[in-house]
Short mmCIF file of C-alpha atoms (C1' of nucleotides) in Angstrom, two decimals:
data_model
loop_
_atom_site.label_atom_id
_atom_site.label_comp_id
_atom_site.label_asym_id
_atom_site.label_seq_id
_atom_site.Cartn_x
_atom_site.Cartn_y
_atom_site.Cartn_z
CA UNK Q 1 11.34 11.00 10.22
CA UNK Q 2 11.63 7.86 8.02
CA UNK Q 3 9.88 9.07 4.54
CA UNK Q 4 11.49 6.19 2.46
CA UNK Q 5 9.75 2.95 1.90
CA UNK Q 6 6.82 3.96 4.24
CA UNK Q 7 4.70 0.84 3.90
CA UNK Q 8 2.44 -0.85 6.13
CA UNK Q 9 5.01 -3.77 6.49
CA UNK Q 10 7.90 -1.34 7.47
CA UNK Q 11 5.48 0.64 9.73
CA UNK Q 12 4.86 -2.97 11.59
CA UNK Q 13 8.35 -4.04 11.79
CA UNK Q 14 9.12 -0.62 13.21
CA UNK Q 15 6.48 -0.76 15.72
CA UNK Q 16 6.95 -3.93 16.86
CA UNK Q 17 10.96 -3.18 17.05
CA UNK Q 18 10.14 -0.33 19.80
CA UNK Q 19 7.58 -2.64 21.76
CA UNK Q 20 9.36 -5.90 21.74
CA UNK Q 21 12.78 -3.90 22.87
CA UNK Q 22 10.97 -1.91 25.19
CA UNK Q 23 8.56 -5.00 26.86
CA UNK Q 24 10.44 -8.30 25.46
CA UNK Q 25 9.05 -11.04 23.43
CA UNK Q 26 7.01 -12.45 26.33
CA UNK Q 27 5.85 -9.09 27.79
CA UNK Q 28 4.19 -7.64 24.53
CA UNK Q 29 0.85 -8.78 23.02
CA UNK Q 30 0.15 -8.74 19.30
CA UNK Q 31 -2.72 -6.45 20.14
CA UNK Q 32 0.24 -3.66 21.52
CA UNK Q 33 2.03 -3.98 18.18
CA UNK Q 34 -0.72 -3.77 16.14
CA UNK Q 35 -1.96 -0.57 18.32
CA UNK Q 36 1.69 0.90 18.01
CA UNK Q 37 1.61 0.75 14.45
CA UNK Q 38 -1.93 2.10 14.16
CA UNK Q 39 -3.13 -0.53 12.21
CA UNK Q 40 -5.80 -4.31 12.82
CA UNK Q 41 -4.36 -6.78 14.50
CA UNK Q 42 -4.91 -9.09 11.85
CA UNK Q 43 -2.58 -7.08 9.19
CA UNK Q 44 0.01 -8.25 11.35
CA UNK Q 45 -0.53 -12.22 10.21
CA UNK Q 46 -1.28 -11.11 7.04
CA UNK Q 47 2.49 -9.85 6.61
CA UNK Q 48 3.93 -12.19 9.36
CA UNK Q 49 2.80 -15.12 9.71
CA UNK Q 50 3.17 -15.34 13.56
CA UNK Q 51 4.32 -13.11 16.48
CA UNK Q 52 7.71 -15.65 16.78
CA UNK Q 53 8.13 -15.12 13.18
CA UNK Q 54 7.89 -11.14 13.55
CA UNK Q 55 10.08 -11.47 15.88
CA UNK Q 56 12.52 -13.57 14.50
CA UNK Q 57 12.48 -10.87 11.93
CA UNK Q 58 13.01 -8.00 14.22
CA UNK Q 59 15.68 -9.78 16.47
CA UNK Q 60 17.80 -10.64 13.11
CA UNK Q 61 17.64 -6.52 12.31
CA UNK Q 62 18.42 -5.51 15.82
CA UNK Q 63 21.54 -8.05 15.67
CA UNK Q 64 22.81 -7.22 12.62
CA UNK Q 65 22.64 -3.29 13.86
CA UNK Q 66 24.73 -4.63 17.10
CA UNK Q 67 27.34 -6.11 15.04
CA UNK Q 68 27.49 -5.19 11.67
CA UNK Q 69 28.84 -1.97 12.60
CA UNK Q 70 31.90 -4.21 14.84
CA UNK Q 71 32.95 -6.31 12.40
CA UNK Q 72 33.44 -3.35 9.38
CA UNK Q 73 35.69 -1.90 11.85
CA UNK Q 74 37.12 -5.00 13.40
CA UNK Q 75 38.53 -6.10 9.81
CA UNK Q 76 39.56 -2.37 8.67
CA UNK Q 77 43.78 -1.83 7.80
CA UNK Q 78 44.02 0.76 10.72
CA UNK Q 79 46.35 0.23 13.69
CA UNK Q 80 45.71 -1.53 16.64
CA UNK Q 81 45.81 1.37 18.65
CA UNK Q 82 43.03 3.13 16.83
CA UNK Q 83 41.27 0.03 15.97
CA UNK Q 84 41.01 -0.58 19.99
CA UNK Q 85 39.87 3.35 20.09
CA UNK Q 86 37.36 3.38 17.31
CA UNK Q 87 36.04 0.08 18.35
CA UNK Q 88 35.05 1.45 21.66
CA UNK Q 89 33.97 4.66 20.56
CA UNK Q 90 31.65 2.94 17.66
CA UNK Q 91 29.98 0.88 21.00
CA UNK Q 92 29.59 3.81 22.87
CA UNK Q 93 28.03 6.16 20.25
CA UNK Q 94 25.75 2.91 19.28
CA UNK Q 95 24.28 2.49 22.96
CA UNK Q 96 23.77 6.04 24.26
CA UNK Q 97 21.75 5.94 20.82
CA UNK Q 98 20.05 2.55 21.94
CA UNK Q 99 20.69 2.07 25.79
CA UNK Q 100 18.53 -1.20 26.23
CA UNK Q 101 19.95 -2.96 22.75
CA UNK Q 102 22.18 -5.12 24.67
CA UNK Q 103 20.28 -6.43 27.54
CA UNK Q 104 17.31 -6.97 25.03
CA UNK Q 105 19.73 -9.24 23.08
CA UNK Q 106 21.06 -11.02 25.86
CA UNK Q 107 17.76 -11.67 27.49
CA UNK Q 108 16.31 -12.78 24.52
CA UNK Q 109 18.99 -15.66 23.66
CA UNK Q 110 18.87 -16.19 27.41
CA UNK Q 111 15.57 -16.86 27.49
CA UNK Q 112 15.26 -18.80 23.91
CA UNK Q 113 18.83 -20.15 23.08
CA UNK Q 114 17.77 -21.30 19.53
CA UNK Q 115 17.71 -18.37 18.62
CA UNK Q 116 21.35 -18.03 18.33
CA UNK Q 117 21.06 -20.04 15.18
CA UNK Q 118 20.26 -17.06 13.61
CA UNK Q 119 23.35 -15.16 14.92
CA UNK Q 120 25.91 -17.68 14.47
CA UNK Q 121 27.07 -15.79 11.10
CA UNK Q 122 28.19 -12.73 12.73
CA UNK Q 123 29.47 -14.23 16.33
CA UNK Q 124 31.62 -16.79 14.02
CA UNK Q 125 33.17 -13.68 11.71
CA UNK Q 126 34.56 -12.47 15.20
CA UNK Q 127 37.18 -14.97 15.90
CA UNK Q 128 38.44 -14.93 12.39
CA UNK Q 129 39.15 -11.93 11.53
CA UNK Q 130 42.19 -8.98 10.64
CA UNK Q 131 41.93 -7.57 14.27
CA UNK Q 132 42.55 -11.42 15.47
CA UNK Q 133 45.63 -11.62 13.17
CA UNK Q 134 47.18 -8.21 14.36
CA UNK Q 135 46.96 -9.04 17.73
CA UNK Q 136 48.85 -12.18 16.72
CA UNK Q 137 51.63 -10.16 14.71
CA UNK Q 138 51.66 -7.43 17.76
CA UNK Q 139 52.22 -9.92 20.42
CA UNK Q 140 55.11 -11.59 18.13
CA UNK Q 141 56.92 -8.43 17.48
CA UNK Q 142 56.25 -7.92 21.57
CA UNK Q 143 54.40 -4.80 21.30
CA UNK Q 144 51.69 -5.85 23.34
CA UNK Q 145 50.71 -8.05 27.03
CA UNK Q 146 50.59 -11.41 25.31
CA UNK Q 147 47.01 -12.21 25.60
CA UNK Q 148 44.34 -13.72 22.61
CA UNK Q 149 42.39 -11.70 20.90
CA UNK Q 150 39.33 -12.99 22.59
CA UNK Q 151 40.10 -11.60 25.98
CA UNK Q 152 40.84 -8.23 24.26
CA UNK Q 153 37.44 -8.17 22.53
CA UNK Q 154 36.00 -9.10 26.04
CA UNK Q 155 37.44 -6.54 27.81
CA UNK Q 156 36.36 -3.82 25.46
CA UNK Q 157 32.89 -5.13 24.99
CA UNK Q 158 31.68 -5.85 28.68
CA UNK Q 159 33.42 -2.72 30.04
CA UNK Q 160 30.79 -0.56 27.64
CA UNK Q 161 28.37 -3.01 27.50
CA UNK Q 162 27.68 -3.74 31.33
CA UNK Q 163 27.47 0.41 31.60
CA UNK Q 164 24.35 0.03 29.64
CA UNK Q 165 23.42 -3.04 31.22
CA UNK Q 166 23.10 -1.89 34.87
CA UNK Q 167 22.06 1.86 34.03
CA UNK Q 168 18.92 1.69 35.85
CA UNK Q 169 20.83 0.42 38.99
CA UNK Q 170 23.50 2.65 38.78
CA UNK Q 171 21.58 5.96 38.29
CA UNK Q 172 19.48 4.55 41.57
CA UNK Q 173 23.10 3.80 43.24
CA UNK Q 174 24.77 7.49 42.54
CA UNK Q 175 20.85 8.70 42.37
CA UNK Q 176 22.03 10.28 38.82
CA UNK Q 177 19.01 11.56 36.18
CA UNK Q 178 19.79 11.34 32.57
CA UNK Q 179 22.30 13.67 31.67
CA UNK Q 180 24.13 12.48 35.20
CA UNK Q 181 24.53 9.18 33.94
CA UNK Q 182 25.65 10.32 30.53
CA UNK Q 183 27.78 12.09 32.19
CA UNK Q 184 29.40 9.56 34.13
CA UNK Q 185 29.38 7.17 30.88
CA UNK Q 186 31.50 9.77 29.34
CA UNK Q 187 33.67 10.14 32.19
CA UNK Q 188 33.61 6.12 32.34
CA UNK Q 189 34.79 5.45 29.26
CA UNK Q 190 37.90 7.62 29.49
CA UNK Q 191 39.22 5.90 32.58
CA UNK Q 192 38.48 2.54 30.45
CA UNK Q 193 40.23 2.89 27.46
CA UNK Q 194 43.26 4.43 29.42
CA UNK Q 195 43.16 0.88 31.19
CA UNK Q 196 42.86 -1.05 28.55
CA UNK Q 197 45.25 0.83 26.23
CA UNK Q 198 47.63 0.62 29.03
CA UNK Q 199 47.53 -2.74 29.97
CA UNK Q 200 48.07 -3.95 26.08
CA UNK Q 201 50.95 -1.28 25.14
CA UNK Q 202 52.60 -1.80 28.46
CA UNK Q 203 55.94 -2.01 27.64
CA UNK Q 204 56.09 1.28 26.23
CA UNK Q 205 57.99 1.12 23.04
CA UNK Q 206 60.45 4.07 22.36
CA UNK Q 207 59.05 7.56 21.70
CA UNK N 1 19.63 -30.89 49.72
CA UNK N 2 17.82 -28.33 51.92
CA UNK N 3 16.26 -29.97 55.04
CA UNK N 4 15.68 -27.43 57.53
CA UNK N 5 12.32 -25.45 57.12
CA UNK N 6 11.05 -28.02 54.92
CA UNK N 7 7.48 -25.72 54.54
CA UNK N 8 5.03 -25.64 51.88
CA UNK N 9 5.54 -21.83 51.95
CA UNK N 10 9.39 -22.44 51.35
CA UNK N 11 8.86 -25.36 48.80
CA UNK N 12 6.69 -22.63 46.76
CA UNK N 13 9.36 -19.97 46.98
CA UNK N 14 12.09 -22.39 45.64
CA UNK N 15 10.30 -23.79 42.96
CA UNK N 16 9.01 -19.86 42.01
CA UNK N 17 12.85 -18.89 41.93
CA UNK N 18 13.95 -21.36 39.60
CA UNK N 19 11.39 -20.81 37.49
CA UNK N 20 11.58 -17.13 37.25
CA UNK N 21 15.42 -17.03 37.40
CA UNK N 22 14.99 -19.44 34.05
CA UNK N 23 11.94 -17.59 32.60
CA UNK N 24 11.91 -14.27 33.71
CA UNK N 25 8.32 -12.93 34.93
CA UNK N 26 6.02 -12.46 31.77
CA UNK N 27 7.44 -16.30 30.38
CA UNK N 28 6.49 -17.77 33.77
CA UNK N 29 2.88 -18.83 34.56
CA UNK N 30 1.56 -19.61 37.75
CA UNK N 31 0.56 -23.02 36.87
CA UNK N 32 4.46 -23.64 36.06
CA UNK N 33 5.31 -22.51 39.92
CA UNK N 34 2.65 -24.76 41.15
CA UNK N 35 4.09 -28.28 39.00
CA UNK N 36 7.10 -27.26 39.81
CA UNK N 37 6.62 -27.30 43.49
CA UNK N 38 4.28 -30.15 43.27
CA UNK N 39 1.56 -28.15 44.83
CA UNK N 40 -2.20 -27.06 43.93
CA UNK N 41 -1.84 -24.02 41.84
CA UNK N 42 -4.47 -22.30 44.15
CA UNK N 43 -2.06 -22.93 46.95
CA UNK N 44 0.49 -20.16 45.34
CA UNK N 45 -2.67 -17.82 46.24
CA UNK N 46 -3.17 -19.15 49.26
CA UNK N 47 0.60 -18.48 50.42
CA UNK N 48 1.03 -15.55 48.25
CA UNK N 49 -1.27 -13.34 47.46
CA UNK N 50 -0.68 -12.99 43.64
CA UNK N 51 1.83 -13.37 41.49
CA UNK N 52 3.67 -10.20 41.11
CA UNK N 53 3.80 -10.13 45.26
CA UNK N 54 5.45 -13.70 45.19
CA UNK N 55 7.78 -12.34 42.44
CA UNK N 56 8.55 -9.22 44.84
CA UNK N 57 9.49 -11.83 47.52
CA UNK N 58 11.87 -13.75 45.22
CA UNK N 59 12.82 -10.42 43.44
CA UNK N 60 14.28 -9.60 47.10
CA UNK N 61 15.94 -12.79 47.72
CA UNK N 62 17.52 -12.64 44.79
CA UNK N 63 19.12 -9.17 44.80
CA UNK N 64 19.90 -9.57 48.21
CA UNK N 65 22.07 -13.10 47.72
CA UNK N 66 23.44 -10.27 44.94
CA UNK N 67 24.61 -7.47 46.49
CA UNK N 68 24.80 -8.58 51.03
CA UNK N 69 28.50 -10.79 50.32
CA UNK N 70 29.82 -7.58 47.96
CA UNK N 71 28.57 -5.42 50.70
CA UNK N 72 30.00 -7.36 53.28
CA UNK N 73 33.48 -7.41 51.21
CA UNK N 74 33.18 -3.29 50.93
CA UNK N 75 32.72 -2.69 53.96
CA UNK N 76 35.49 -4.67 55.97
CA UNK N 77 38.79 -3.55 57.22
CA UNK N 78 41.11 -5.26 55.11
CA UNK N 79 43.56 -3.79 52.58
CA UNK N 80 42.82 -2.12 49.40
CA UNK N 81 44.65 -4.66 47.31
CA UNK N 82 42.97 -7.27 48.63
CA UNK N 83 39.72 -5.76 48.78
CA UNK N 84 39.83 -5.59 44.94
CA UNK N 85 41.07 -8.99 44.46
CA UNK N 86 38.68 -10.61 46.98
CA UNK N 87 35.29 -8.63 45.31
CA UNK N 88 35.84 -10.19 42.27
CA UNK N 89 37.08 -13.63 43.58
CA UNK N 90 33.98 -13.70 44.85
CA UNK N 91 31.57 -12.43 42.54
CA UNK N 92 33.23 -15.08 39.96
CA UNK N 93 32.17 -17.66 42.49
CA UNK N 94 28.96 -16.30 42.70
CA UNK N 95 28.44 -15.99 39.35
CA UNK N 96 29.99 -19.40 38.45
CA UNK N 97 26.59 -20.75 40.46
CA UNK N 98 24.01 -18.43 39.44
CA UNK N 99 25.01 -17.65 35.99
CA UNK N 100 21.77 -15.50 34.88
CA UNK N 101 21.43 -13.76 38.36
CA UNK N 102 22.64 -10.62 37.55
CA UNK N 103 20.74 -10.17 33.68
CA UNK N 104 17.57 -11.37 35.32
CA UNK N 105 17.65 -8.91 37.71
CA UNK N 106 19.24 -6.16 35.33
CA UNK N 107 16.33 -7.80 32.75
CA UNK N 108 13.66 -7.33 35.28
CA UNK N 109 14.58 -3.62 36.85
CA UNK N 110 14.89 -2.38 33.02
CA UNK N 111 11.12 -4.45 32.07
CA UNK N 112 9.81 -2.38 35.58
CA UNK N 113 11.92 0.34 36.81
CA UNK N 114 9.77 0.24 39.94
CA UNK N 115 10.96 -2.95 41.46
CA UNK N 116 14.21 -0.49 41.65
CA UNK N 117 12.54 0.82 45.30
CA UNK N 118 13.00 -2.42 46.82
CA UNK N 119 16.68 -3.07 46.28
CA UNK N 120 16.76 0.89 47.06
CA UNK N 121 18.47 -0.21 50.65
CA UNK N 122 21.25 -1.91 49.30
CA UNK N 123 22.15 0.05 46.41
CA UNK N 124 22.85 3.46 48.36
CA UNK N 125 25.00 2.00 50.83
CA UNK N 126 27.75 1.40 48.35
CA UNK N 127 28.82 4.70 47.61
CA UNK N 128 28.94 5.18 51.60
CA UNK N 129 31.27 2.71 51.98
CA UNK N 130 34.78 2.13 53.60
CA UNK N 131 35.57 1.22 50.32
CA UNK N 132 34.79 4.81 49.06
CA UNK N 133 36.98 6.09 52.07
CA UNK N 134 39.71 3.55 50.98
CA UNK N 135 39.67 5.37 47.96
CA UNK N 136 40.18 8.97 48.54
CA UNK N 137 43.04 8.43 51.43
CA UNK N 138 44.66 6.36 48.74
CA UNK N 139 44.44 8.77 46.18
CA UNK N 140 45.68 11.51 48.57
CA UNK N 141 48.56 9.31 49.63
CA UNK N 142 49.18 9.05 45.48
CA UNK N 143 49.38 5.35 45.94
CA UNK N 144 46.88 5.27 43.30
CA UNK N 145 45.55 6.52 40.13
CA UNK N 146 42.65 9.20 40.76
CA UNK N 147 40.07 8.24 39.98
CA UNK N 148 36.22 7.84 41.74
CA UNK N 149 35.05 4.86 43.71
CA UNK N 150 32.07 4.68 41.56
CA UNK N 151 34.02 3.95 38.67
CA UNK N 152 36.37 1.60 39.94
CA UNK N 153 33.39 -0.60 41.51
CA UNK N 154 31.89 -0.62 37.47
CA UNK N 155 35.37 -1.80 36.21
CA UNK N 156 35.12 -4.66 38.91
CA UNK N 157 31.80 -5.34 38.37
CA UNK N 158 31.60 -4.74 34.66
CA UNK N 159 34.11 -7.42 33.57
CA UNK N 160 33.02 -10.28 35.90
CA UNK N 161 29.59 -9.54 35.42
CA UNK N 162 29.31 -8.96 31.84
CA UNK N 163 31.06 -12.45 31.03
CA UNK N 164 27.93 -14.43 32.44
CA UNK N 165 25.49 -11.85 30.70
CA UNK N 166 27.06 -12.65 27.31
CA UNK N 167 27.37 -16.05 27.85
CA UNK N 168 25.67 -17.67 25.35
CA UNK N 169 26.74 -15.84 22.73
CA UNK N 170 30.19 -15.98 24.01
CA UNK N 171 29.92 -20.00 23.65
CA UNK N 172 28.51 -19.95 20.33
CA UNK N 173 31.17 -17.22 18.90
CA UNK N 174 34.08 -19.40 20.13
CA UNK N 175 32.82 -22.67 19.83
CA UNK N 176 32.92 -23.88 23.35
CA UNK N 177 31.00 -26.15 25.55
CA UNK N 178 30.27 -25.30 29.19
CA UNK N 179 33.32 -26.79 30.49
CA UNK N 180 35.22 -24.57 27.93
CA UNK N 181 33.35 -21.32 29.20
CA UNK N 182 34.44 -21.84 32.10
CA UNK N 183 38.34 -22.12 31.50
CA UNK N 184 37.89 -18.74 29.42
CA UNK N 185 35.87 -17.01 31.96
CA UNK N 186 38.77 -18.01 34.60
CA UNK N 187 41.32 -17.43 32.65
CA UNK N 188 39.99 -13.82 31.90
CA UNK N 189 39.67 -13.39 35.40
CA UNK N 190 43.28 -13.45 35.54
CA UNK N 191 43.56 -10.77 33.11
CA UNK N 192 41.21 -8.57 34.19
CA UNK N 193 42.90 -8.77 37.63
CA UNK N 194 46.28 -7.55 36.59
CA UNK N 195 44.62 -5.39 34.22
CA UNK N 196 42.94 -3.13 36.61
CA UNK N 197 45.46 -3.57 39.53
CA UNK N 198 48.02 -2.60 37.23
CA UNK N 199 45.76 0.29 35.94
CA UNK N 200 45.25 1.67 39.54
CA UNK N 201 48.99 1.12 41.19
CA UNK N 202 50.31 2.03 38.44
CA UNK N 203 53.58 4.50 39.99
CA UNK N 204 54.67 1.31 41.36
CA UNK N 205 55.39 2.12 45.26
CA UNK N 206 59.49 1.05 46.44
CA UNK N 207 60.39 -2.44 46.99
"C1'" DA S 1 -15.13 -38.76 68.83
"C1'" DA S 2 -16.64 -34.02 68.21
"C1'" DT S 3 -15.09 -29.37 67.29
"C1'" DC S 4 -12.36 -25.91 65.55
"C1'" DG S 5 -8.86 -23.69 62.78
"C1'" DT S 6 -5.58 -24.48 59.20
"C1'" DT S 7 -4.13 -26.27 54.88
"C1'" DT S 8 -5.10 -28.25 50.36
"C1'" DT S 9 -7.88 -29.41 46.47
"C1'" DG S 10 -10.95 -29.39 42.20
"C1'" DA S 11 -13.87 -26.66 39.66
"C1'" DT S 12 -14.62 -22.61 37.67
"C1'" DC S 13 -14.51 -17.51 36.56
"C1'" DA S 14 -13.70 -13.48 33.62
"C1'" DA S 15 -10.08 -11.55 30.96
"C1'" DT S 16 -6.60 -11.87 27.73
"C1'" DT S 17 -3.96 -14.26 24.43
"C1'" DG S 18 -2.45 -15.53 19.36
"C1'" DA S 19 -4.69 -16.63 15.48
"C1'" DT S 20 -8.38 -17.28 11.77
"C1'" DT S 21 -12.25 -16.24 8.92
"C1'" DA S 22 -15.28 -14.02 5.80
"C1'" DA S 23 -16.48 -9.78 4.29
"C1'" DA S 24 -15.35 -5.01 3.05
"C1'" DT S 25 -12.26 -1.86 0.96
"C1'" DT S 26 -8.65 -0.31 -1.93
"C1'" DT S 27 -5.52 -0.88 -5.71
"C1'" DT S 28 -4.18 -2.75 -10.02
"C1'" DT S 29 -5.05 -4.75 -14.43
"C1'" DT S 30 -7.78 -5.49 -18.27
"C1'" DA V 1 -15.72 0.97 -16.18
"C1'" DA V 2 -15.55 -3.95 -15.14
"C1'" DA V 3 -12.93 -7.64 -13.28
"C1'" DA V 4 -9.28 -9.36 -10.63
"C1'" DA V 5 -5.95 -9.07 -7.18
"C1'" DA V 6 -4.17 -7.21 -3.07
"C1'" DT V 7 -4.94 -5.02 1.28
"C1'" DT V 8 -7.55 -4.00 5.46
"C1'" DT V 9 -11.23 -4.62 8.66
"C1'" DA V 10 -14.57 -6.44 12.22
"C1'" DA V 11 -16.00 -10.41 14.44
"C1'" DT V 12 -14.86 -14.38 16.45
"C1'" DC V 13 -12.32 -18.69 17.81
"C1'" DA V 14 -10.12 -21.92 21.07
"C1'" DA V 15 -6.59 -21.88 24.45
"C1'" DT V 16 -4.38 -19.98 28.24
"C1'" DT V 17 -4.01 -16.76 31.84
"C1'" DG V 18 -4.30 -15.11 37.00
"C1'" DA V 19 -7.43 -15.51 40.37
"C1'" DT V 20 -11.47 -17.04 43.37
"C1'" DC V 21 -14.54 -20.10 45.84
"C1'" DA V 22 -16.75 -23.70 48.18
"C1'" DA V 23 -15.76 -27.98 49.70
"C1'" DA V 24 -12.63 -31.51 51.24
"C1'" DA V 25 -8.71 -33.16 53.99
"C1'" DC V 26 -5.79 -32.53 57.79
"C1'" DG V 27 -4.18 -31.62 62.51
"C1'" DA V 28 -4.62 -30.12 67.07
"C1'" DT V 29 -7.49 -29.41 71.24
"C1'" DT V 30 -10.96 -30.57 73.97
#
DNA sequence: AATCGTTTTGATCAATTGATTAAATTTTTT
DNA sequence: AAAAAATTTAATCAATTGATCAAAACGATT
């Protein structure tokens, strides 16, 4: 698949992206990278210097694919209305591509807070950004719910997010296969932008 | 604190939930359980006969202290309003004591999918629920929006649940200390609330 | 106090872990 | 092609891991 840049260093990093997502930081052995990526398990401190420092490496890529995507769209000039939609849509698209993304992330700083350090650039664009002052100028002009721009983000986020989250528990709930719970993802995310669209643009303005 | 059943057996299991609730099951060694408890680390063998089967016995606990009070909630003859209100007042509360309960044991069932047939039990009875039954007469009566039990539970869940996964990032992208979570997780309680009341009564019934 | 069963301990095991080393191999430069 | 530099390997290290075992300590019963 990947034909560009095909060194040894990007076939590591690669390899030990899939095993650390798939078995965390804790659960995977340098010998299980090293076997992923088809190569001695001593290249892998010849390039890295460490497994924490692979991994620091790895974690920063796998954040910056979580939120880079966000924060183009968060500070685009589109409306809020298809800012809200896009934004969700982007989240979607991103974890039916990588279902266990979140929860990996989340576990991870869980588990080893310091490495938030290493996020705090993104998480601090968040708060300061175009879709913050829209939602500012929106609730002003009393087009929508007056309600910060935080709680908005929130709602969107965790009402994808969680789907992902719980998927294991939730196909064994509604004993759903794959294409079951896609299906209901699908279905799920309907119903949830129709709330939250609803809830913001309540007082419907005139047609 | 806890004075009845004061048992080696029950000081191991306390001091092997705390430390797998903090580090999850590949960061925790056995040695950790047994300083933590103050014990012989042979002792954890003695009780238990390994540590994955002491981790299945705390794996159960916790998933039960989970899901048995929402169960409970489901499952009782009380009104649909304040069904909904009274599931998430008290998975907040639940939450606001166990913070990492629910991504441990979404952390754990995604690390090994077959701890899944042990919560098995609880997790089918929820779509057999009054709740679900709740549902459909109230969509037939077109008091409500139509729309599935199975997606309305996810809403609920979803947005209380998701705030305590995301925590820490949540802290670090607005800046706040743990008494400041906590005012934003309530106060998004509130929305969250009205927003998916509002969402599901929405042809507001007569006066 | 002697005996028996239960509980607890210290010592230790084999396996696995992350990491290092020196040597072998390949690639680049001269 | 020879020399130098970069890459890759096999072998091995010390530390840690989950687990076991025989012996010690404890408690109850006789």
């Amino acid at each position: 698949m990947k034909c560009l840049t095909d060194t040894t260093e990007e076939r590591i990093k690669e390899a030990a992206k899939t095993v650390f997502l798939e078995k965390g930081f804790d659960g995977t052995t340098t010998r299980d990278i090293a076997s992923a990526a088809g190569i001695n398990s001593a290249l892998m401190n010849y390039y890295f210097r460490s497994k924490e420092k692979l991994f620091q490496s790895i974690f920063n890529d796998v954040c910056t694919l979580m939120f880079e995507g966000m924060l183009e769209l968060i500070n685009q000039p589109i409306s809020l209305r298809d800012k809200i939609s896009k934004l969700m849509d982007h989240q979607f698209q991103m974890m039916m591509q990588n279902p266990n993304l979140t929860i990996f992330i989340m576990n991870e700083l869980r588990l080893n807070p310091e490495r938030l350090y290493g996020t705090l650039g993104m998480a601090k664009q968040v708060p300061e950004s175009i879709f913050h002052q829209q939602i500012e100028d929106a609730i002003a002009q009393g087009i929508i719910t007056p309600i910060d721009s935080d709680h908005i983000l929130t709602m969107i986020i965790a009402n994808i997010q969680f789907l992902f989250v719980s998927k294991p528990m939730t196909m064994l709930a509604q004993g759903l296969d794959e294409a079951g719970f896609n299906a209901f993802a699908t279905r799920h995310m309907e119903y949830v932008k129709d709330m939250i669209c609803e809830y913001l643009f309540k007082p419907e303005s005139v047609t």
